[in-house]
Amino acid sequence: AQKVTQAQTEISVVEKEDVTLDCVYETRDTTYYLFWYKQPPSGELVFLIRRNSFDEQNEISGRYSWNFQKSTSSFNFTITASQVVDSAVYFCALSGSGNQFYFGTGTSLTVIP
Amino acid sequence: SAVISQKPSRDICQRGTSLTIQCQVDSQVTMMFWYRQQPGQSLTLIATANQGSEATYESGFVIDKFPISRPNLTFSTLTVSNMSPEDSSIYLCSVEGAEGRDYGYTFGSGTRLTVV
């Protein structure tokens, strides 16, 4: 079964704080892809990052960083020095042997000025 | 990555009517996907649309309710038929991005549908 769990429903942080969004996944596929998307209040889905199951190299891109741990089936996302513009719903997603995406239920992040 | 133009961006419709949502991509793509996002919920795949064949629907979605057209490799439509308030959602189309390590599936800007 394919499943993505984002246990954090809502998070509030004060501007400039760091925040980590958790994502745990389940899959029987040996090759799969993990994604993070951002959905601001306007509704569009903005692609942030994609990782395949053979690439556990963690990455930092500006204020964003990702921590992919196959041993714990986790793909966490950290925003450093958060800003008000980071306020959005963040979705973690999994794509396995088919083309279907399995989305988590999303984490609503509010950055308080 | 592909650029998707989706319209309308929002609409308010009467119960019992139908609405057709259009999705135009700036490059040829093999598969296009249609998703529904009910208020406060995550995204659920409605169907996958391949050019030249009937769309493949996910469990819980049927062609009579959500007919899909895919006349060419850059365009698709989703119709929400005989609407009820339960159909109020954001509908999004999606395509696979270009090859490369960091490509992702690109989503249209969504159609925010309210049925009254």
PDB file of C-alpha atoms in Angstrom:
ATOM      1  CA  ALA A   1       0.000   0.000   0.000  1.00  0.00           C
ATOM      2  CA  GLN A   2       1.113   3.538  -0.700  1.00  0.00           C
ATOM      3  CA  LYS A   3       0.589   6.049   2.036  1.00  0.00           C
ATOM      4  CA  VAL A   4       1.919   9.416   3.092  1.00  0.00           C
ATOM      5  CA  THR A   5       1.475  10.690   6.609  1.00  0.00           C
ATOM      6  CA  GLN A   6       1.916  14.270   7.707  1.00  0.00           C
ATOM      7  CA  ALA A   7       1.179  14.118  11.394  1.00  0.00           C
ATOM      8  CA  GLN A   8       1.393  17.878  11.890  1.00  0.00           C
ATOM      9  CA  THR A   9      -1.912  19.424  10.908  1.00  0.00           C
ATOM     10  CA  GLU A  10      -1.082  23.004  11.811  1.00  0.00           C
ATOM     11  CA  ILE A  11       2.108  24.747  12.882  1.00  0.00           C
ATOM     12  CA  SER A  12       2.599  28.341  13.957  1.00  0.00           C
ATOM     13  CA  VAL A  13       5.998  29.921  14.320  1.00  0.00           C
ATOM     14  CA  VAL A  14       7.240  33.420  14.868  1.00  0.00           C
ATOM     15  CA  GLU A  15       9.067  35.004  11.975  1.00  0.00           C
ATOM     16  CA  LYS A  16      12.762  34.105  11.768  1.00  0.00           C
ATOM     17  CA  GLU A  17      12.296  30.856  13.630  1.00  0.00           C
ATOM     18  CA  ASP A  18      13.255  27.587  11.953  1.00  0.00           C
ATOM     19  CA  VAL A  19      10.495  25.063  11.326  1.00  0.00           C
ATOM     20  CA  THR A  20      10.563  21.411  10.256  1.00  0.00           C
ATOM     21  CA  LEU A  21       7.658  19.731   8.525  1.00  0.00           C
ATOM     22  CA  ASP A  22       7.501  15.985   8.965  1.00  0.00           C
ATOM     23  CA  CYS A  23       6.596  13.418   6.331  1.00  0.00           C
ATOM     24  CA  VAL A  24       6.533   9.643   6.730  1.00  0.00           C
ATOM     25  CA  TYR A  25       5.717   7.356   3.852  1.00  0.00           C
ATOM     26  CA  GLU A  26       4.866   3.726   3.160  1.00  0.00           C
ATOM     27  CA  THR A  27       5.492   1.911  -0.089  1.00  0.00           C
ATOM     28  CA  ARG A  28       6.336  -1.558  -1.339  1.00  0.00           C
ATOM     29  CA  ASP A  29       7.981  -0.198  -4.465  1.00  0.00           C
ATOM     30  CA  THR A  30      11.761  -0.303  -4.634  1.00  0.00           C
ATOM     31  CA  THR A  31      11.818   2.698  -6.941  1.00  0.00           C
ATOM     32  CA  TYR A  32       9.732   5.654  -5.928  1.00  0.00           C
ATOM     33  CA  TYR A  33       9.746   9.419  -5.840  1.00  0.00           C
ATOM     34  CA  LEU A  34       9.037  11.832  -3.055  1.00  0.00           C
ATOM     35  CA  PHE A  35       7.880  15.392  -3.473  1.00  0.00           C
ATOM     36  CA  TRP A  36       7.132  18.510  -1.507  1.00  0.00           C
ATOM     37  CA  TYR A  37       4.616  21.042  -2.755  1.00  0.00           C
ATOM     38  CA  LYS A  38       3.557  24.390  -1.348  1.00  0.00           C
ATOM     39  CA  GLN A  39      -0.007  25.647  -1.664  1.00  0.00           C
ATOM     40  CA  PRO A  40      -0.359  29.320  -0.763  1.00  0.00           C
ATOM     41  CA  PRO A  41      -3.786  30.818  -0.037  1.00  0.00           C
ATOM     42  CA  SER A  42      -4.251  31.552  -3.736  1.00  0.00           C
ATOM     43  CA  GLY A  43      -4.621  27.808  -4.294  1.00  0.00           C
ATOM     44  CA  GLU A  44      -1.982  26.883  -6.841  1.00  0.00           C
ATOM     45  CA  LEU A  45       0.420  24.059  -6.103  1.00  0.00           C
ATOM     46  CA  VAL A  46       4.057  25.061  -6.285  1.00  0.00           C
ATOM     47  CA  PHE A  47       6.621  22.315  -6.812  1.00  0.00           C
ATOM     48  CA  LEU A  48       9.489  22.532  -4.317  1.00  0.00           C
ATOM     49  CA  ILE A  49      11.541  19.359  -4.644  1.00  0.00           C
ATOM     50  CA  ARG A  50      11.598  15.807  -5.968  1.00  0.00           C
ATOM     51  CA  ARG A  51      13.787  12.983  -4.724  1.00  0.00           C
ATOM     52  CA  ASN A  52      14.040   9.437  -6.011  1.00  0.00           C
ATOM     53  CA  SER A  53      14.513   6.462  -3.747  1.00  0.00           C
ATOM     54  CA  PHE A  54      18.127   5.981  -4.761  1.00  0.00           C
ATOM     55  CA  ASP A  55      19.176   9.486  -3.909  1.00  0.00           C
ATOM     56  CA  GLU A  56      19.458  10.021  -0.184  1.00  0.00           C
ATOM     57  CA  GLN A  57      21.648  13.042  -0.563  1.00  0.00           C
ATOM     58  CA  ASN A  58      20.180  15.772   1.511  1.00  0.00           C
ATOM     59  CA  GLU A  59      19.990  19.187   0.022  1.00  0.00           C
ATOM     60  CA  ILE A  60      19.970  22.787   1.006  1.00  0.00           C
ATOM     61  CA  SER A  61      18.482  25.369  -1.302  1.00  0.00           C
ATOM     62  CA  GLY A  62      18.498  28.830   0.158  1.00  0.00           C
ATOM     63  CA  ARG A  63      16.340  28.732   3.274  1.00  0.00           C
ATOM     64  CA  TYR A  64      14.959  25.306   2.418  1.00  0.00           C
ATOM     65  CA  SER A  65      16.535  21.973   3.284  1.00  0.00           C
ATOM     66  CA  TRP A  66      15.374  18.384   3.014  1.00  0.00           C
ATOM     67  CA  ASN A  67      16.280  15.323   5.042  1.00  0.00           C
ATOM     68  CA  PHE A  68      15.548  12.017   3.309  1.00  0.00           C
ATOM     69  CA  GLN A  69      16.045   8.941   5.507  1.00  0.00           C
ATOM     70  CA  LYS A  70      15.096   5.629   3.894  1.00  0.00           C
ATOM     71  CA  SER A  71      15.805   3.759   7.132  1.00  0.00           C
ATOM     72  CA  THR A  72      12.935   5.578   8.806  1.00  0.00           C
ATOM     73  CA  SER A  73      10.867   6.215   5.651  1.00  0.00           C
ATOM     74  CA  SER A  74      10.922   9.911   6.300  1.00  0.00           C
ATOM     75  CA  PHE A  75      11.321  12.931   4.048  1.00  0.00           C
ATOM     76  CA  ASN A  76      11.316  16.007   6.246  1.00  0.00           C
ATOM     77  CA  PHE A  77      11.423  19.599   5.126  1.00  0.00           C
ATOM     78  CA  THR A  78      12.980  22.473   7.039  1.00  0.00           C
ATOM     79  CA  ILE A  79      12.556  26.186   6.510  1.00  0.00           C
ATOM     80  CA  THR A  80      15.273  28.272   8.106  1.00  0.00           C
ATOM     81  CA  ALA A  81      14.613  31.823   9.259  1.00  0.00           C
ATOM     82  CA  SER A  82      10.937  31.614   8.335  1.00  0.00           C
ATOM     83  CA  GLN A  83       9.173  34.542   6.704  1.00  0.00           C
ATOM     84  CA  VAL A  84       5.538  35.547   6.538  1.00  0.00           C
ATOM     85  CA  VAL A  85       5.492  34.618   2.840  1.00  0.00           C
ATOM     86  CA  ASP A  86       6.201  31.034   3.844  1.00  0.00           C
ATOM     87  CA  SER A  87       2.695  30.787   5.269  1.00  0.00           C
ATOM     88  CA  ALA A  88       0.967  28.108   3.217  1.00  0.00           C
ATOM     89  CA  VAL A  89      -0.150  24.503   3.260  1.00  0.00           C
ATOM     90  CA  TYR A  90       2.708  22.136   2.513  1.00  0.00           C
ATOM     91  CA  PHE A  91       2.041  18.740   0.971  1.00  0.00           C
ATOM     92  CA  CYS A  92       4.343  15.766   0.893  1.00  0.00           C
ATOM     93  CA  ALA A  93       3.632  13.285  -1.907  1.00  0.00           C
ATOM     94  CA  LEU A  94       4.771   9.865  -3.073  1.00  0.00           C
ATOM     95  CA  SER A  95       4.799   8.411  -6.565  1.00  0.00           C
ATOM     96  CA  GLY A  96       5.638   4.765  -7.033  1.00  0.00           C
ATOM     97  CA  SER A  97       5.523   2.267  -9.867  1.00  0.00           C
ATOM     98  CA  GLY A  98       2.449   3.879 -11.378  1.00  0.00           C
ATOM     99  CA  ASN A  99       1.994   7.535 -12.141  1.00  0.00           C
ATOM    100  CA  GLN A 100      -0.448   8.231  -9.389  1.00  0.00           C
ATOM    101  CA  PHE A 101       0.495  10.601  -6.640  1.00  0.00           C
ATOM    102  CA  TYR A 102      -0.336   9.861  -3.054  1.00  0.00           C
ATOM    103  CA  PHE A 103      -0.570  13.093  -1.129  1.00  0.00           C
ATOM    104  CA  GLY A 104      -0.352  13.589   2.577  1.00  0.00           C
ATOM    105  CA  THR A 105      -3.100  15.547   4.261  1.00  0.00           C
ATOM    106  CA  GLY A 106      -0.942  18.643   4.370  1.00  0.00           C
ATOM    107  CA  THR A 107       0.570  20.805   7.083  1.00  0.00           C
ATOM    108  CA  SER A 108      -0.721  24.328   7.423  1.00  0.00           C
ATOM    109  CA  LEU A 109       2.124  26.639   8.346  1.00  0.00           C
ATOM    110  CA  THR A 110       1.472  30.088   9.745  1.00  0.00           C
ATOM    111  CA  VAL A 111       4.387  32.438  10.215  1.00  0.00           C
ATOM    112  CA  ILE A 112       3.549  35.191  12.637  1.00  0.00           C
ATOM    113  CA  PRO A 113       5.241  38.547  12.077  1.00  0.00           C
TER     114      PRO A 113
ATOM    115  CA  SER B   1       9.155  22.892 -16.718  1.00  0.00           C
ATOM    116  CA  ALA B   2       5.816  22.843 -18.489  1.00  0.00           C
ATOM    117  CA  VAL B   3       3.516  25.813 -18.153  1.00  0.00           C
ATOM    118  CA  ILE B   4      -0.148  25.031 -17.644  1.00  0.00           C
ATOM    119  CA  SER B   5      -2.999  27.404 -18.269  1.00  0.00           C
ATOM    120  CA  GLN B   6      -6.149  26.320 -16.504  1.00  0.00           C
ATOM    121  CA  LYS B   7      -9.492  28.048 -16.743  1.00  0.00           C
ATOM    122  CA  PRO B   8     -11.770  29.181 -15.396  1.00  0.00           C
ATOM    123  CA  SER B   9      -9.911  30.070 -12.225  1.00  0.00           C
ATOM    124  CA  ARG B  10     -13.143  30.073 -10.267  1.00  0.00           C
ATOM    125  CA  ASP B  11     -16.851  29.772 -10.820  1.00  0.00           C
ATOM    126  CA  ILE B  12     -20.084  29.716  -8.900  1.00  0.00           C
ATOM    127  CA  CYS B  13     -22.592  27.329 -10.432  1.00  0.00           C
ATOM    128  CA  GLN B  14     -26.162  26.346  -9.863  1.00  0.00           C
ATOM    129  CA  ARG B  15     -27.063  22.891  -8.659  1.00  0.00           C
ATOM    130  CA  GLY B  16     -27.839  20.540 -11.542  1.00  0.00           C
ATOM    131  CA  THR B  17     -25.728  22.334 -14.136  1.00  0.00           C
ATOM    132  CA  SER B  18     -22.375  21.297 -15.616  1.00  0.00           C
ATOM    133  CA  LEU B  19     -19.037  23.056 -15.820  1.00  0.00           C
ATOM    134  CA  THR B  20     -16.177  22.301 -18.201  1.00  0.00           C
ATOM    135  CA  ILE B  21     -12.657  23.067 -17.031  1.00  0.00           C
ATOM    136  CA  GLN B  22      -9.906  23.508 -19.588  1.00  0.00           C
ATOM    137  CA  CYS B  23      -6.236  22.732 -19.223  1.00  0.00           C
ATOM    138  CA  GLN B  24      -3.740  23.914 -21.861  1.00  0.00           C
ATOM    139  CA  VAL B  25      -0.067  22.961 -21.724  1.00  0.00           C
ATOM    140  CA  ASP B  26       2.688  24.779 -23.567  1.00  0.00           C
ATOM    141  CA  SER B  27       4.374  21.530 -24.630  1.00  0.00           C
ATOM    142  CA  GLN B  28       3.286  18.076 -25.735  1.00  0.00           C
ATOM    143  CA  VAL B  29       2.755  15.665 -22.877  1.00  0.00           C
ATOM    144  CA  THR B  30       1.735  12.036 -22.901  1.00  0.00           C
ATOM    145  CA  MET B  31      -0.363  11.963 -19.765  1.00  0.00           C
ATOM    146  CA  MET B  32      -2.464  14.569 -18.059  1.00  0.00           C
ATOM    147  CA  PHE B  33      -3.971  14.107 -14.640  1.00  0.00           C
ATOM    148  CA  TRP B  34      -7.045  15.602 -13.020  1.00  0.00           C
ATOM    149  CA  TYR B  35      -7.282  16.033  -9.261  1.00  0.00           C
ATOM    150  CA  ARG B  36      -9.936  17.186  -6.836  1.00  0.00           C
ATOM    151  CA  GLN B  37      -9.208  18.959  -3.587  1.00  0.00           C
ATOM    152  CA  GLN B  38     -12.234  19.219  -1.347  1.00  0.00           C
ATOM    153  CA  PRO B  39     -12.272  22.041   1.211  1.00  0.00           C
ATOM    154  CA  GLY B  40      -9.554  21.564   3.805  1.00  0.00           C
ATOM    155  CA  GLN B  41      -8.553  18.232   2.319  1.00  0.00           C
ATOM    156  CA  SER B  42      -5.678  16.800   0.382  1.00  0.00           C
ATOM    157  CA  LEU B  43      -5.647  16.089  -3.336  1.00  0.00           C
ATOM    158  CA  THR B  44      -7.356  13.049  -4.788  1.00  0.00           C
ATOM    159  CA  LEU B  45      -6.702  11.778  -8.290  1.00  0.00           C
ATOM    160  CA  ILE B  46      -9.849  11.690 -10.400  1.00  0.00           C
ATOM    161  CA  ALA B  47      -8.456  10.265 -13.633  1.00  0.00           C
ATOM    162  CA  THR B  48      -5.520  10.000 -15.983  1.00  0.00           C
ATOM    163  CA  ALA B  49      -6.061  11.220 -19.535  1.00  0.00           C
ATOM    164  CA  ASN B  50      -4.007   9.878 -22.439  1.00  0.00           C
ATOM    165  CA  GLN B  51      -4.358  11.264 -25.914  1.00  0.00           C
ATOM    166  CA  GLY B  52      -6.254   8.945 -28.214  1.00  0.00           C
ATOM    167  CA  SER B  53      -7.761   6.724 -25.559  1.00  0.00           C
ATOM    168  CA  GLU B  54     -10.395   6.889 -22.886  1.00  0.00           C
ATOM    169  CA  ALA B  55      -9.424   8.302 -19.550  1.00  0.00           C
ATOM    170  CA  THR B  56      -8.652   5.942 -16.708  1.00  0.00           C
ATOM    171  CA  TYR B  57     -10.746   6.721 -13.643  1.00  0.00           C
ATOM    172  CA  GLU B  58      -9.836   6.091 -10.035  1.00  0.00           C
ATOM    173  CA  SER B  59     -12.104   4.306  -7.624  1.00  0.00           C
ATOM    174  CA  GLY B  60     -15.038   6.478  -6.678  1.00  0.00           C
ATOM    175  CA  PHE B  61     -15.045   8.513  -9.881  1.00  0.00           C
ATOM    176  CA  VAL B  62     -17.085   7.674 -12.980  1.00  0.00           C
ATOM    177  CA  ILE B  63     -17.116   8.919 -16.533  1.00  0.00           C
ATOM    178  CA  ASP B  64     -20.748   9.959 -16.446  1.00  0.00           C
ATOM    179  CA  LYS B  65     -20.040  12.377 -13.623  1.00  0.00           C
ATOM    180  CA  PHE B  66     -16.590  13.535 -14.749  1.00  0.00           C
ATOM    181  CA  PRO B  67     -16.269  13.145 -18.521  1.00  0.00           C
ATOM    182  CA  ILE B  68     -12.810  13.977 -19.806  1.00  0.00           C
ATOM    183  CA  SER B  69     -11.622  14.874 -23.274  1.00  0.00           C
ATOM    184  CA  ARG B  70      -8.064  14.697 -24.555  1.00  0.00           C
ATOM    185  CA  PRO B  71      -8.167  15.740 -28.197  1.00  0.00           C
ATOM    186  CA  ASN B  72      -4.413  16.331 -28.555  1.00  0.00           C
ATOM    187  CA  LEU B  73      -1.132  16.258 -26.651  1.00  0.00           C
ATOM    188  CA  THR B  74      -1.449  19.769 -25.237  1.00  0.00           C
ATOM    189  CA  PHE B  75      -5.064  20.043 -24.149  1.00  0.00           C
ATOM    190  CA  SER B  76      -7.631  18.376 -21.939  1.00  0.00           C
ATOM    191  CA  THR B  77     -10.999  19.187 -20.434  1.00  0.00           C
ATOM    192  CA  LEU B  78     -12.769  17.915 -17.352  1.00  0.00           C
ATOM    193  CA  THR B  79     -16.516  18.349 -17.042  1.00  0.00           C
ATOM    194  CA  VAL B  80     -18.252  18.236 -13.683  1.00  0.00           C
ATOM    195  CA  SER B  81     -21.760  17.107 -14.536  1.00  0.00           C
ATOM    196  CA  ASN B  82     -25.082  17.540 -12.752  1.00  0.00           C
ATOM    197  CA  MET B  83     -23.374  19.411  -9.963  1.00  0.00           C
ATOM    198  CA  SER B  84     -24.355  19.336  -6.318  1.00  0.00           C
ATOM    199  CA  PRO B  85     -22.922  21.308  -3.385  1.00  0.00           C
ATOM    200  CA  GLU B  86     -20.719  18.293  -2.597  1.00  0.00           C
ATOM    201  CA  ASP B  87     -18.827  18.993  -5.823  1.00  0.00           C
ATOM    202  CA  SER B  88     -17.576  22.295  -4.427  1.00  0.00           C
ATOM    203  CA  SER B  89     -13.810  21.840  -4.572  1.00  0.00           C
ATOM    204  CA  ILE B  90     -10.647  22.971  -6.243  1.00  0.00           C
ATOM    205  CA  TYR B  91      -9.998  21.010  -9.424  1.00  0.00           C
ATOM    206  CA  LEU B  92      -6.443  20.842 -10.697  1.00  0.00           C
ATOM    207  CA  CYS B  93      -4.824  19.412 -13.785  1.00  0.00           C
ATOM    208  CA  SER B  94      -1.265  18.165 -13.734  1.00  0.00           C
ATOM    209  CA  VAL B  95       1.404  17.008 -16.151  1.00  0.00           C
ATOM    210  CA  GLU B  96       4.745  15.373 -15.723  1.00  0.00           C
ATOM    211  CA  GLY B  97       7.636  17.771 -15.938  1.00  0.00           C
ATOM    212  CA  ALA B  98      10.655  17.618 -18.166  1.00  0.00           C
ATOM    213  CA  GLU B  99      13.368  15.050 -17.643  1.00  0.00           C
ATOM    214  CA  GLY B 100      15.973  15.782 -15.083  1.00  0.00           C
ATOM    215  CA  ARG B 101      16.914  15.220 -11.480  1.00  0.00           C
ATOM    216  CA  ASP B 102      14.769  17.918 -10.054  1.00  0.00           C
ATOM    217  CA  TYR B 103      11.694  17.862 -12.228  1.00  0.00           C
ATOM    218  CA  GLY B 104       8.341  17.461 -10.664  1.00  0.00           C
ATOM    219  CA  TYR B 105       4.797  17.176 -11.735  1.00  0.00           C
ATOM    220  CA  THR B 106       3.506  20.612 -12.625  1.00  0.00           C
ATOM    221  CA  PHE B 107       0.037  21.632 -11.559  1.00  0.00           C
ATOM    222  CA  GLY B 108      -2.288  24.157 -13.059  1.00  0.00           C
ATOM    223  CA  SER B 109      -3.416  27.060 -10.929  1.00  0.00           C
ATOM    224  CA  GLY B 110      -6.655  25.290 -10.141  1.00  0.00           C
ATOM    225  CA  THR B 111     -10.347  25.952 -10.641  1.00  0.00           C
ATOM    226  CA  ARG B 112     -12.184  26.893  -7.465  1.00  0.00           C
ATOM    227  CA  LEU B 113     -15.738  25.652  -7.922  1.00  0.00           C
ATOM    228  CA  THR B 114     -18.628  26.586  -5.660  1.00  0.00           C
ATOM    229  CA  VAL B 115     -21.986  24.934  -6.243  1.00  0.00           C
ATOM    230  CA  VAL B 116     -25.019  26.663  -4.767  1.00  0.00           C
TER     231      VAL B 116
END
